[in-house]
Amino acid sequence: MLIEALEGDVTVVYCNAIAASVQIEVEPVGRWFEAFLKRRNRNVSASFQELEEEEELSEESEDEELQLEDFPLLRTLDPKDWKNQDHYAVLGLAHMRYKATQKQIKAAHKAMVLKHHPDKRKAAGELIVEGDGDYFTCITKAIEILSDPVKRRAFDSVDPTFDNAVPSKGEGKENFFEAYAPVFERNARWSSKKHVPRLGTMDSSFEDVDHFYSVWYNFDSWREFSYLDEEEKDKAECRDERRWIEKQNRAARATRKKEEMNRLRTLVDTAYSLDPRIKKFKDDEKARKENEKKAKADAKRKEQEEKERARQAELDAARLAKEKEEEEAKLVAQQAKKEKEIQKKAIKKERQKLRTTCKNWNYFGDNESDSVKMMEDVEKLCDRLELVSLQSLNEGLALGSKEEGKVAVEKQVQEVNAQLQKEKDAEVQARQAVRTTVQASGGGGGGGKGWNEEELPLLIKAVNLFPAGTNARWEVIANYMNLHSTSGIKRTAKDVINKAKNLQKLEPGQKDEINKKAFEKFNKEHAAVPQTVDNAPTGFIPMTETNTASWTTEEQKLLEQALKTYPVSTPERWEKIAAAVPGRTKKDCMKRYKELVEMVKAKKAAQEQVGSKSRK
């Protein structure tokens, strides 16, 4: 290095008297040899003294600029838990962390020692904890970790202040560059290679973006997790235990390393999927390919449009025709429904009018028995007569006297009874035909006695009434049939068993025919108003339309509960019972009660008869 000339000195150049240069090997010794080695290792040409002076100046400037932050929790740290402490915060370098140089770390440690050394604090009158229990041990551990490059790198890898979070897709959709640029810059510190490319801007070229994601998809991270080892191999008592600890630690490090690489891969994948530039590049490529296919696509599209237009025209024509037909059918159905509703209301009105008229005249009877009988006949007329007949009858009752009205009603009742008798005769003939068919199919019972049409549904009812498990089941079924059959033929248990087996062999169509006939008979027998049941209140009982639907289990429970709630002495008992069963009228409840009473009586009678025979 040339020394600066002093003021007034003159520089003289000798041109002719200079001797030829000679190369001589010089071997440095002492401090000059040490300076030579340092220059060679550092690949610099400056002298040792200059380097020392620069280092001293830099240390002084760093010492002057270095400002330590107080760590309020320093005195509360547990030396035994040193591994979980923040070493940078302990030395007051929490604001610098991994950017702190070794000189700054040593300066910070020096300042902390001067302030917190036990001798200093003891001299100030502070009570010191003997042994390793004093918090100053935490400062010693901090400098031990941060002064060793290997240990410091292990601690920096698990820096508790480092944000490992990866922005979600929702965060990056609106502000992609603002959300992801800081994250990539933050994670670039883990790269083993220098000069990691930045995320860039929306104006970055395709080559820059491709290079950025190429680097991050092949990211080589130096981050390792040896600091989090749960076991220390130095504490092992033997070689086998040390090997086992090393094996466990290697497995834990590999797991954490894998999680770290997955985190980085998730970051890159998420950013790639949300990067508007990638979408732009893809759109441009897609547009280029679409332009190449546009000519072929246009021709094909036009052809398809023509076919679709023709097909749509056919569909529209068919749809309009169908809608027109449906509209016409709908109008016809609405008109028919309207007429039916009008007729239904008119019939209901005429029926109510007939009931009211007869009720006002006490049903043309002088005593209760005649009134009840006439009330049943009136209900029969309401069920059987058509609208015209009801209107004619009501007009006659309105214009005539009580006696004339009674005669008109009785005449109408006789005509209805005659009609019912004709229907009954026709039904008997139909039964005879069905019985002939059943007998021809092997339906003969025991002893050569044929089974008529009435006995077959009765047998089916008895089999359902007395299920399997009933004591002396088939004897009970036989007695039940003997009690209720009108044929006069006494059936034995053997006859019943044989017939039941024959019924099982019948075709489904024949079984349905038998059940259908039985149901029609049941409806005709119960079309008229039933006789008043036991314990029913006396006097006039206004009847309403019956509900022909079968009784559900819930309705049966409500009826039984209502019968218990309203005893015989309750005024207007059946009106209250009907109110307790939604959807059922008083007439329905009375009919159901009578059916249940008859069923229970028949069942008890059949079982008692079998019991008496067994006792004999």
Coordinates of C-alpha atoms in Angstrom, one line a residue:
M1 CA 0.0 0.0 0.0
L2 CA 1.5 3.4 -1.0
I3 CA 1.9 6.0 1.7
E4 CA 0.4 9.3 1.0
A5 CA 3.0 12.0 0.1
L6 CA 3.5 14.9 2.5
E7 CA 2.9 18.4 1.5
G8 CA 6.0 19.9 -0.1
D9 CA 7.5 16.5 -1.1
V10 CA 8.7 16.1 -4.7
T11 CA 8.4 12.8 -6.6
V12 CA 11.4 11.9 -8.7
V13 CA 11.4 9.3 -11.5
Y14 CA 14.6 7.6 -12.5
C15 CA 14.5 6.1 -15.9
N16 CA 18.0 4.9 -16.8
A17 CA 19.5 3.9 -13.4
I18 CA 16.9 1.2 -12.6
A19 CA 18.4 -2.2 -12.4
A20 CA 16.8 -5.3 -13.8
S21 CA 14.2 -7.0 -11.5
V22 CA 15.1 -10.2 -9.8
Q23 CA 12.6 -12.7 -8.4
I24 CA 13.5 -13.9 -4.9
E25 CA 11.6 -16.3 -2.7
V26 CA 10.8 -14.8 0.7
E27 CA 9.5 -16.9 3.6
P28 CA 7.4 -15.0 6.1
V29 CA 7.8 -15.7 9.8
G30 CA 6.2 -14.6 13.0
R31 CA 3.1 -12.4 12.8
W32 CA 3.8 -11.8 9.2
F33 CA 3.4 -15.5 8.5
E34 CA 0.0 -15.5 10.3
A35 CA -1.1 -12.5 8.3
F36 CA -0.1 -14.3 5.1
L37 CA -2.2 -17.3 5.9
K38 CA -5.2 -15.2 6.8
R39 CA -4.9 -13.3 3.5
R40 CA -4.6 -16.5 1.5
N41 CA -7.5 -18.2 3.3
R42 CA -9.7 -15.1 2.9
N43 CA -8.6 -14.6 -0.7
V44 CA -7.8 -10.9 -0.1
S45 CA -4.8 -8.9 -0.8
A46 CA -5.0 -6.5 2.1
S47 CA -2.4 -6.7 4.8
F48 CA -3.1 -8.3 8.2
Q49 CA -2.8 -5.0 10.0
E50 CA -5.5 -3.4 7.8
L51 CA -7.8 -6.4 8.3
E52 CA -7.3 -6.2 12.1
E53 CA -8.0 -2.4 12.0
E54 CA -11.2 -3.0 9.9
E55 CA -12.4 -5.7 12.2
E56 CA -11.8 -3.5 15.3
L57 CA -13.6 -0.6 13.6
S58 CA -16.6 -2.8 12.6
E59 CA -16.8 -4.3 16.1
E60 CA -16.8 -0.8 17.6
S61 CA -19.5 0.4 15.2
E62 CA -21.5 -2.8 15.9
D63 CA -21.1 -2.3 19.6
E64 CA -22.2 1.2 19.4
E65 CA -25.3 0.3 17.2
L66 CA -26.2 -2.9 19.1
Q67 CA -29.2 -2.3 21.4
L68 CA -30.5 -5.1 23.6
E69 CA -34.1 -5.7 24.4
D70 CA -35.1 -6.5 28.0
F71 CA -36.6 -9.9 28.5
P72 CA -39.1 -9.5 31.4
L73 CA -39.4 -13.3 32.0
L74 CA -35.7 -13.9 32.3
R75 CA -35.6 -14.2 36.1
T76 CA -38.6 -16.6 36.0
L77 CA -36.9 -19.1 33.7
D78 CA -36.2 -22.6 34.9
P79 CA -32.7 -23.7 34.1
K80 CA -33.9 -27.3 33.9
D81 CA -36.2 -26.4 31.1
W82 CA -33.5 -24.6 29.1
K83 CA -34.4 -26.4 25.9
N84 CA -37.8 -24.7 25.7
Q85 CA -36.4 -21.2 26.2
D86 CA -35.9 -18.6 23.5
H87 CA -32.1 -18.2 23.4
Y88 CA -32.3 -15.0 21.4
A89 CA -34.7 -13.4 23.9
V90 CA -32.5 -14.5 26.8
L91 CA -29.6 -12.5 25.3
G92 CA -31.8 -9.6 24.3
L93 CA -31.6 -10.3 20.6
A94 CA -35.2 -11.2 20.0
H95 CA -35.5 -8.4 17.5
M96 CA -32.5 -9.6 15.4
R97 CA -32.7 -13.4 15.8
Y98 CA -31.0 -15.3 13.0
K99 CA -29.7 -12.1 11.4
A100 CA -27.4 -11.5 14.4
T101 CA -23.7 -12.0 13.8
Q102 CA -21.3 -13.8 16.1
K103 CA -19.8 -10.6 17.3
Q104 CA -23.2 -9.2 18.2
I105 CA -24.0 -12.5 20.0
K106 CA -20.8 -12.2 22.0
A107 CA -21.4 -8.6 22.8
A108 CA -24.9 -9.3 24.0
H109 CA -23.6 -12.2 26.1
K110 CA -20.9 -9.9 27.6
A111 CA -23.6 -7.3 28.5
M112 CA -25.8 -9.9 30.0
V113 CA -23.0 -11.3 32.1
L114 CA -22.0 -7.9 33.4
K115 CA -25.6 -7.3 34.4
H116 CA -26.8 -10.7 35.7
H117 CA -23.7 -12.6 36.9
P118 CA -24.3 -14.0 40.4
D119 CA -21.3 -12.2 41.8
K120 CA -22.5 -8.9 40.5
R121 CA -26.0 -9.5 41.9
K122 CA -24.6 -10.8 45.2
A123 CA -22.5 -7.7 45.6
A124 CA -25.7 -5.7 45.1
G125 CA -27.3 -7.5 48.0
E126 CA -29.5 -9.9 46.0
L127 CA -30.2 -13.4 47.2
I128 CA -28.6 -15.9 44.9
V129 CA -29.7 -19.5 44.4
E130 CA -26.8 -21.9 45.0
G131 CA -25.9 -24.5 42.3
D132 CA -27.4 -24.7 38.9
G133 CA -30.8 -23.4 40.0
D134 CA -30.0 -19.8 39.3
Y135 CA -31.4 -18.3 36.1
F136 CA -27.9 -17.3 35.0
T137 CA -27.6 -20.8 33.8
C138 CA -30.1 -20.0 31.1
I139 CA -27.8 -17.3 29.8
T140 CA -24.9 -19.7 29.8
K141 CA -27.0 -22.2 27.8
A142 CA -28.1 -19.5 25.4
I143 CA -24.5 -18.5 24.5
E144 CA -23.5 -22.2 24.3
I145 CA -26.2 -22.8 21.7
L146 CA -25.9 -19.6 19.7
S147 CA -22.1 -19.6 19.6
D148 CA -21.9 -23.0 18.1
P149 CA -22.8 -22.9 14.3
V150 CA -24.2 -26.4 14.3
K151 CA -26.3 -26.0 17.5
R152 CA -27.4 -22.6 16.4
R153 CA -28.6 -23.9 13.0
A154 CA -30.5 -26.6 14.9
F155 CA -32.2 -24.0 17.1
D156 CA -32.9 -21.7 14.1
S157 CA -34.6 -24.6 12.4
V158 CA -37.2 -24.7 15.2
D159 CA -37.4 -21.0 15.8
P160 CA -40.5 -20.5 18.0
T161 CA -41.2 -17.2 16.3
F162 CA -41.2 -18.5 12.8
D163 CA -44.6 -18.5 11.1
N164 CA -45.1 -21.9 9.5
A165 CA -48.6 -21.1 8.4
V166 CA -49.6 -21.5 4.7
P167 CA -52.3 -19.1 3.4
S168 CA -55.5 -20.8 2.5
K169 CA -57.1 -20.6 -0.9
G170 CA -59.7 -18.1 0.3
E171 CA -56.9 -15.7 1.5
G172 CA -55.1 -15.8 -1.8
K173 CA -57.9 -15.5 -4.2
E174 CA -58.4 -11.8 -3.9
N175 CA -54.9 -10.6 -3.0
F176 CA -52.5 -13.3 -4.3
F177 CA -49.3 -11.4 -4.4
E178 CA -49.9 -9.6 -1.0
A179 CA -50.7 -12.9 0.6
Y180 CA -48.0 -15.2 -0.8
A181 CA -45.0 -12.9 -1.5
P182 CA -44.1 -12.5 2.2
V183 CA -44.6 -16.2 2.8
F184 CA -42.1 -17.2 0.1
E185 CA -39.6 -14.6 1.3
R186 CA -40.0 -15.9 4.8
N187 CA -39.4 -19.5 3.8
A188 CA -36.5 -18.7 1.4
R189 CA -34.2 -18.6 4.5
W190 CA -34.3 -22.4 4.6
S191 CA -32.8 -22.8 1.1
S192 CA -29.5 -24.5 0.8
K193 CA -28.9 -22.4 -2.4
K194 CA -28.4 -18.7 -2.5
H195 CA -30.4 -16.2 -4.6
V196 CA -33.8 -17.8 -4.4
P197 CA -36.1 -16.1 -6.9
R198 CA -38.9 -13.9 -5.7
L199 CA -42.6 -14.3 -6.5
G200 CA -42.6 -11.4 -8.9
T201 CA -45.5 -9.3 -10.1
M202 CA -48.4 -9.7 -12.6
D203 CA -46.1 -8.4 -15.3
S204 CA -43.5 -11.2 -14.9
S205 CA -42.7 -13.1 -18.0
F206 CA -43.4 -16.8 -18.6
E207 CA -39.7 -17.7 -18.2
D208 CA -39.5 -15.9 -14.8
V209 CA -42.6 -17.6 -13.5
D210 CA -41.5 -21.0 -14.8
H211 CA -38.1 -20.5 -13.2
F212 CA -39.6 -19.5 -9.9
Y213 CA -41.9 -22.6 -9.6
S214 CA -39.1 -24.8 -10.9
V215 CA -36.8 -23.7 -8.0
W216 CA -39.5 -24.1 -5.4
Y217 CA -40.7 -27.5 -6.7
N218 CA -37.1 -28.6 -6.3
F219 CA -36.5 -26.7 -3.1
D220 CA -33.5 -28.0 -1.1
S221 CA -34.1 -27.1 2.6
W222 CA -31.3 -27.2 5.2
R223 CA -33.8 -27.1 8.0
E224 CA -33.4 -30.0 10.4
F225 CA -35.0 -30.9 13.7
S226 CA -32.3 -32.4 15.9
Y227 CA -33.0 -29.7 18.5
L228 CA -36.3 -31.5 19.2
D229 CA -34.7 -34.8 20.1
E230 CA -36.5 -36.2 23.1
E231 CA -33.5 -38.4 24.1
E232 CA -29.8 -37.4 24.4
K233 CA -27.4 -40.1 23.4
D234 CA -24.7 -38.7 25.7
K235 CA -26.8 -39.8 28.6
A236 CA -26.8 -43.4 27.4
E237 CA -25.1 -45.9 29.7
C238 CA -23.9 -48.3 27.0
R239 CA -23.4 -48.6 23.3
D240 CA -26.6 -50.4 22.7
E241 CA -28.7 -47.8 24.4
R242 CA -26.9 -45.1 22.5
R243 CA -27.7 -46.8 19.2
W244 CA -31.3 -47.2 20.2
I245 CA -31.5 -43.5 21.1
E246 CA -29.9 -42.5 17.8
K247 CA -32.4 -44.7 16.0
Q248 CA -35.4 -43.1 17.7
N249 CA -34.0 -39.6 17.1
R250 CA -33.4 -40.4 13.4
A251 CA -37.0 -41.6 13.0
A252 CA -38.4 -38.6 14.7
R253 CA -36.3 -36.2 12.6
A254 CA -37.3 -38.0 9.4
T255 CA -41.0 -37.7 10.3
R256 CA -40.6 -33.9 11.0
K257 CA -38.6 -33.4 7.9
K258 CA -41.3 -35.1 5.9
E259 CA -43.9 -32.9 7.4
E260 CA -41.8 -29.8 6.6
M261 CA -41.4 -30.9 3.0
N262 CA -45.2 -31.5 2.7
R263 CA -45.8 -28.1 4.1
L264 CA -43.6 -26.5 1.5
R265 CA -45.1 -28.6 -1.2
T266 CA -48.6 -27.5 -0.1
L267 CA -47.5 -23.9 -0.2
V268 CA -46.1 -24.2 -3.7
D269 CA -49.1 -26.2 -4.9
T270 CA -51.6 -23.8 -3.5
A271 CA -49.8 -20.8 -4.9
Y272 CA -49.5 -22.5 -8.3
S273 CA -53.3 -23.2 -8.3
L274 CA -54.1 -19.6 -7.4
D275 CA -51.5 -17.7 -9.4
P276 CA -53.3 -15.5 -11.8
R277 CA -50.3 -15.6 -14.1
I278 CA -50.6 -19.3 -14.5
K279 CA -54.2 -19.0 -15.3
K280 CA -53.4 -16.3 -17.8
F281 CA -50.7 -18.5 -19.5
K282 CA -53.1 -21.4 -19.6
D283 CA -55.8 -19.3 -21.0
D284 CA -53.5 -18.0 -23.7
E285 CA -52.5 -21.5 -24.6
K286 CA -56.0 -22.7 -24.6
A287 CA -57.1 -19.8 -26.8
R288 CA -54.3 -20.6 -29.3
K289 CA -55.5 -24.2 -29.5
E290 CA -59.1 -23.2 -29.7
N291 CA -58.3 -20.9 -32.6
E292 CA -56.8 -23.8 -34.5
K293 CA -59.9 -25.9 -34.1
K294 CA -62.4 -23.1 -34.6
A295 CA -62.9 -23.7 -38.3
K296 CA -63.8 -27.3 -37.9
A297 CA -65.9 -26.6 -34.8
D298 CA -67.9 -23.9 -36.6
A299 CA -68.8 -26.2 -39.4
K300 CA -69.8 -29.0 -37.1
R301 CA -71.7 -26.7 -34.8
K302 CA -73.8 -25.3 -37.7
E303 CA -74.7 -28.8 -38.8
Q304 CA -75.7 -29.7 -35.2
E305 CA -77.7 -26.5 -34.9
E306 CA -79.7 -27.4 -38.0
K307 CA -80.5 -30.9 -36.6
E308 CA -81.3 -29.5 -33.2
R309 CA -83.6 -26.8 -34.7
A310 CA -85.5 -29.5 -36.6
R311 CA -85.7 -31.8 -33.6
Q312 CA -86.8 -28.9 -31.3
A313 CA -89.5 -27.9 -33.7
E314 CA -90.9 -31.5 -33.6
L315 CA -90.7 -31.5 -29.8
D316 CA -92.5 -28.2 -29.6
A317 CA -95.3 -29.3 -31.8
A318 CA -95.7 -32.5 -29.8
R319 CA -95.6 -30.6 -26.6
L320 CA -98.2 -28.1 -27.7
A321 CA -100.5 -30.9 -28.8
K322 CA -100.1 -32.7 -25.5
E323 CA -100.7 -29.6 -23.5
K324 CA -103.8 -28.9 -25.5
E325 CA -105.1 -32.4 -24.8
E326 CA -104.2 -32.2 -21.1
E327 CA -105.9 -28.8 -20.8
E328 CA -109.1 -30.2 -22.4
A329 CA -109.0 -33.3 -20.2
K330 CA -108.4 -31.0 -17.2
L331 CA -111.4 -28.9 -18.1
V332 CA -113.6 -32.0 -18.5
A333 CA -112.4 -33.4 -15.2
Q334 CA -112.9 -30.0 -13.4
Q335 CA -116.4 -29.8 -14.8
A336 CA -117.2 -33.4 -13.8
K337 CA -115.7 -32.7 -10.3
K338 CA -117.7 -29.5 -10.0
E339 CA -120.9 -31.3 -11.0
K340 CA -120.2 -34.1 -8.6
E341 CA -119.5 -31.7 -5.7
I342 CA -122.8 -29.9 -6.5
Q343 CA -124.7 -33.2 -6.5
K344 CA -122.9 -34.3 -3.4
K345 CA -123.8 -31.1 -1.6
A346 CA -127.4 -31.3 -2.8
I347 CA -127.7 -34.9 -1.6
K348 CA -126.2 -34.0 1.7
K349 CA -128.6 -31.0 2.0
E350 CA -131.6 -33.2 1.1
R351 CA -130.6 -35.9 3.6
Q352 CA -130.2 -33.3 6.4
K353 CA -133.6 -31.9 5.4
L354 CA -135.2 -35.3 5.6
R355 CA -133.6 -36.0 9.0
T356 CA -134.6 -32.6 10.3
T357 CA -138.2 -33.0 9.2
C358 CA -138.5 -36.5 10.7
K359 CA -136.9 -35.3 13.9
N360 CA -139.3 -32.4 14.2
W361 CA -142.2 -35.0 14.0
N362 CA -140.5 -37.3 16.5
Y363 CA -140.0 -39.8 13.7
F364 CA -143.8 -40.4 13.5
G365 CA -143.7 -42.5 16.7
D366 CA -145.6 -42.3 19.9
N367 CA -143.0 -44.2 21.9
E368 CA -139.2 -44.5 21.9
S369 CA -139.1 -48.0 20.3
D370 CA -141.2 -46.8 17.3
S371 CA -139.0 -43.7 17.0
V372 CA -135.8 -45.6 17.0
K373 CA -137.1 -48.0 14.3
M374 CA -138.3 -45.2 12.1
M375 CA -134.9 -43.4 12.7
E376 CA -133.2 -46.5 11.3
D377 CA -135.6 -46.5 8.3
V378 CA -134.8 -42.9 7.7
E379 CA -131.1 -43.5 7.7
K380 CA -131.7 -46.4 5.3
L381 CA -133.5 -44.0 3.0
C382 CA -130.7 -41.5 3.2
D383 CA -128.2 -44.2 2.2
R384 CA -130.2 -45.7 -0.6
L385 CA -132.2 -42.9 -2.3
E386 CA -130.9 -40.8 -5.1
L387 CA -131.1 -37.0 -5.3
V388 CA -134.3 -36.9 -7.3
S389 CA -136.1 -39.3 -4.9
L390 CA -134.9 -37.4 -1.9
Q391 CA -136.1 -34.1 -3.3
S392 CA -139.5 -35.6 -4.2
L393 CA -139.9 -37.1 -0.7
N394 CA -138.9 -33.8 1.0
E395 CA -141.3 -31.9 -1.1
G396 CA -144.1 -34.3 -0.2
L397 CA -143.2 -34.0 3.5
A398 CA -143.1 -30.2 3.3
L399 CA -146.5 -29.9 1.7
G400 CA -148.4 -32.7 3.6
S401 CA -149.3 -33.3 7.2
K402 CA -147.6 -35.6 9.7
E403 CA -149.8 -38.6 8.8
E404 CA -149.3 -38.0 5.1
G405 CA -145.6 -37.7 5.7
K406 CA -145.5 -41.0 7.6
V407 CA -147.3 -42.8 4.8
A408 CA -144.9 -41.4 2.2
V409 CA -141.9 -42.4 4.3
E410 CA -143.3 -45.9 4.9
K411 CA -144.0 -46.3 1.2
Q412 CA -140.5 -45.3 0.3
V413 CA -139.1 -47.6 2.9
Q414 CA -141.1 -50.5 1.4
E415 CA -139.7 -49.8 -2.0
V416 CA -136.2 -49.7 -0.7
N417 CA -136.7 -53.0 1.2
A418 CA -138.0 -54.6 -1.9
Q419 CA -135.0 -53.4 -3.8
L420 CA -132.7 -54.8 -1.1
Q421 CA -134.5 -58.1 -1.2
K422 CA -133.9 -58.3 -5.0
E423 CA -130.2 -57.6 -4.5
K424 CA -130.1 -60.2 -1.7
D425 CA -131.6 -62.8 -4.0
A426 CA -129.1 -62.0 -6.7
E427 CA -126.3 -62.3 -4.1
V428 CA -127.6 -65.7 -3.1
Q429 CA -127.4 -66.9 -6.6
A430 CA -123.9 -65.5 -7.0
R431 CA -122.9 -67.3 -3.8
Q432 CA -124.3 -70.5 -5.1
A433 CA -122.2 -70.2 -8.2
V434 CA -119.1 -69.5 -6.2
R435 CA -119.8 -72.4 -3.9
T436 CA -120.2 -74.7 -6.9
T437 CA -116.8 -73.5 -8.2
V438 CA -115.1 -74.0 -4.8
Q439 CA -116.6 -77.5 -4.3
A440 CA -115.4 -78.4 -7.8
S441 CA -111.9 -77.4 -6.9
G442 CA -111.7 -79.8 -3.9
G443 CA -113.4 -77.6 -1.3
G444 CA -115.4 -80.4 0.3
G445 CA -115.1 -80.7 4.1
G446 CA -115.1 -83.7 6.3
G447 CA -117.9 -86.2 6.2
G448 CA -118.9 -85.2 2.6
K449 CA -120.6 -82.0 3.9
G450 CA -120.1 -79.1 1.5
W451 CA -118.9 -75.6 2.6
N452 CA -121.2 -72.8 1.4
E453 CA -120.1 -69.3 0.5
E454 CA -121.0 -68.0 4.0
E455 CA -118.8 -70.5 5.8
L456 CA -115.6 -69.8 3.9
P457 CA -115.2 -66.1 5.0
L458 CA -116.3 -67.1 8.5
L459 CA -113.5 -69.7 8.6
I460 CA -111.0 -67.1 7.4
K461 CA -112.2 -64.7 10.1
A462 CA -112.0 -67.4 12.8
V463 CA -108.4 -68.4 11.8
N464 CA -107.3 -64.7 12.1
L465 CA -109.3 -64.2 15.3
F466 CA -107.6 -67.2 17.0
P467 CA -104.0 -67.2 16.0
A468 CA -101.4 -70.0 16.4
G469 CA -100.7 -70.6 20.1
T470 CA -104.4 -70.5 21.2
N471 CA -105.2 -73.3 23.6
A472 CA -107.1 -76.0 21.6
R473 CA -107.1 -73.7 18.7
W474 CA -108.9 -75.8 16.1
E475 CA -111.7 -76.9 18.5
V476 CA -112.2 -73.2 19.4
I477 CA -112.4 -72.3 15.7
A478 CA -114.9 -75.1 15.1
N479 CA -117.1 -73.9 18.0
Y480 CA -116.9 -70.3 16.8
M481 CA -118.2 -71.4 13.3
N482 CA -121.0 -73.5 14.8
L483 CA -122.2 -70.5 16.8
H484 CA -122.2 -68.1 14.0
S485 CA -122.9 -70.2 10.9
T486 CA -126.5 -70.2 9.5
S487 CA -126.1 -73.3 7.5
G488 CA -127.0 -75.6 10.4
I489 CA -124.0 -77.9 9.7
K490 CA -121.9 -78.7 12.8
R491 CA -118.2 -78.6 12.0
T492 CA -115.5 -80.6 13.9
A493 CA -111.9 -79.7 14.4
K494 CA -110.9 -82.2 11.8
D495 CA -113.3 -80.6 9.2
V496 CA -111.9 -77.2 9.9
I497 CA -108.2 -78.4 9.6
N498 CA -108.9 -80.1 6.3
K499 CA -110.7 -77.1 4.9
A500 CA -108.0 -74.7 6.0
K501 CA -105.4 -76.9 4.2
N502 CA -107.6 -76.8 1.0
L503 CA -107.9 -73.1 1.2
Q504 CA -104.1 -72.7 1.3
K505 CA -103.9 -74.7 -2.0
L506 CA -106.4 -72.3 -3.8
E507 CA -105.2 -69.9 -6.5
P508 CA -104.7 -66.3 -5.4
G509 CA -107.5 -65.2 -7.7
Q510 CA -110.0 -67.6 -5.9
K511 CA -108.9 -66.3 -2.5
D512 CA -109.4 -62.7 -3.7
E513 CA -112.9 -63.6 -5.0
I514 CA -113.9 -65.1 -1.6
N515 CA -112.6 -62.0 0.3
K516 CA -114.3 -59.7 -2.1
K517 CA -117.7 -61.4 -1.7
A518 CA -117.3 -61.3 2.1
F519 CA -116.4 -57.6 2.1
E520 CA -119.4 -56.8 -0.1
K521 CA -121.7 -58.7 2.2
F522 CA -120.3 -56.9 5.2
N523 CA -120.9 -53.5 3.6
K524 CA -124.5 -54.3 2.7
E525 CA -125.2 -55.7 6.2
H526 CA -123.8 -52.6 7.8
A527 CA -125.3 -50.1 5.4
A528 CA -128.3 -49.5 7.6
V529 CA -128.1 -47.8 11.0
P530 CA -127.2 -50.5 13.6
Q531 CA -129.3 -51.0 16.6
T532 CA -128.4 -49.0 19.7
V533 CA -125.7 -50.8 21.7
D534 CA -125.9 -51.5 25.4
N535 CA -125.6 -48.6 27.7
A536 CA -126.2 -46.1 24.9
P537 CA -128.2 -43.0 25.9
T538 CA -131.9 -43.2 25.1
G539 CA -133.8 -40.8 22.9
F540 CA -133.1 -39.4 19.5
I541 CA -129.5 -39.7 18.3
P542 CA -128.7 -37.6 15.2
M543 CA -126.8 -39.7 12.7
T544 CA -124.1 -38.4 10.4
E545 CA -122.2 -39.8 7.4
T546 CA -120.2 -42.9 8.3
N547 CA -116.5 -43.4 7.6
T548 CA -116.0 -46.7 5.8
A549 CA -112.2 -46.7 6.3
S550 CA -110.9 -49.4 8.6
W551 CA -110.0 -48.6 12.1
T552 CA -106.3 -48.0 12.8
T553 CA -104.5 -49.0 15.9
E554 CA -104.3 -45.4 17.1
E555 CA -108.0 -44.8 16.6
Q556 CA -108.8 -48.1 18.5
K557 CA -106.7 -46.9 21.4
L558 CA -108.5 -43.5 21.4
L559 CA -111.9 -45.2 21.4
E560 CA -111.0 -47.5 24.3
Q561 CA -109.7 -44.6 26.3
A562 CA -112.8 -42.5 25.6
L563 CA -115.0 -45.4 26.7
K564 CA -113.2 -45.5 30.0
T565 CA -113.2 -41.7 30.3
Y566 CA -117.0 -41.3 29.7
P567 CA -119.0 -43.9 31.6
V568 CA -122.6 -44.8 31.0
S569 CA -123.9 -42.1 33.3
T570 CA -122.2 -39.3 31.2
P571 CA -124.8 -37.0 29.5
E572 CA -124.4 -37.1 25.6
R573 CA -121.8 -39.8 26.1
W574 CA -121.4 -40.9 22.4
E575 CA -121.0 -37.3 21.2
K576 CA -118.1 -36.8 23.6
I577 CA -116.6 -40.2 22.6
A578 CA -116.8 -39.2 18.9
A579 CA -115.1 -35.9 19.7
A580 CA -112.2 -37.8 21.3
V581 CA -111.6 -39.8 18.1
P582 CA -110.6 -37.5 15.3
G583 CA -112.1 -38.4 11.9
R584 CA -114.8 -40.6 13.4
T585 CA -118.5 -39.8 13.8
K586 CA -120.8 -40.9 16.6
K587 CA -122.3 -43.5 14.3
D588 CA -118.8 -44.9 13.5
C589 CA -118.0 -45.2 17.2
M590 CA -121.3 -46.9 18.1
K591 CA -120.9 -49.4 15.2
R592 CA -117.3 -50.2 16.2
Y593 CA -118.3 -50.7 19.8
K594 CA -121.0 -53.1 18.8
E595 CA -118.6 -55.1 16.6
L596 CA -116.1 -55.3 19.5
V597 CA -118.7 -56.5 21.9
E598 CA -119.9 -59.2 19.5
M599 CA -116.4 -60.3 18.8
V600 CA -115.4 -60.6 22.5
K601 CA -118.6 -62.4 23.3
A602 CA -118.1 -64.9 20.5
K603 CA -114.5 -65.5 21.4
K604 CA -115.4 -66.1 25.0
A605 CA -118.3 -68.4 24.1
A606 CA -116.1 -70.5 21.8
Q607 CA -113.4 -70.8 24.4
E608 CA -115.8 -71.6 27.2
Q609 CA -117.5 -74.3 25.2
V610 CA -114.1 -76.0 24.4
G611 CA -113.2 -75.7 28.1
S612 CA -116.4 -77.3 29.2
K613 CA -115.9 -80.2 26.8
S614 CA -112.3 -80.8 28.0
R615 CA -113.5 -80.8 31.7
K616 CA -116.1 -83.5 30.8

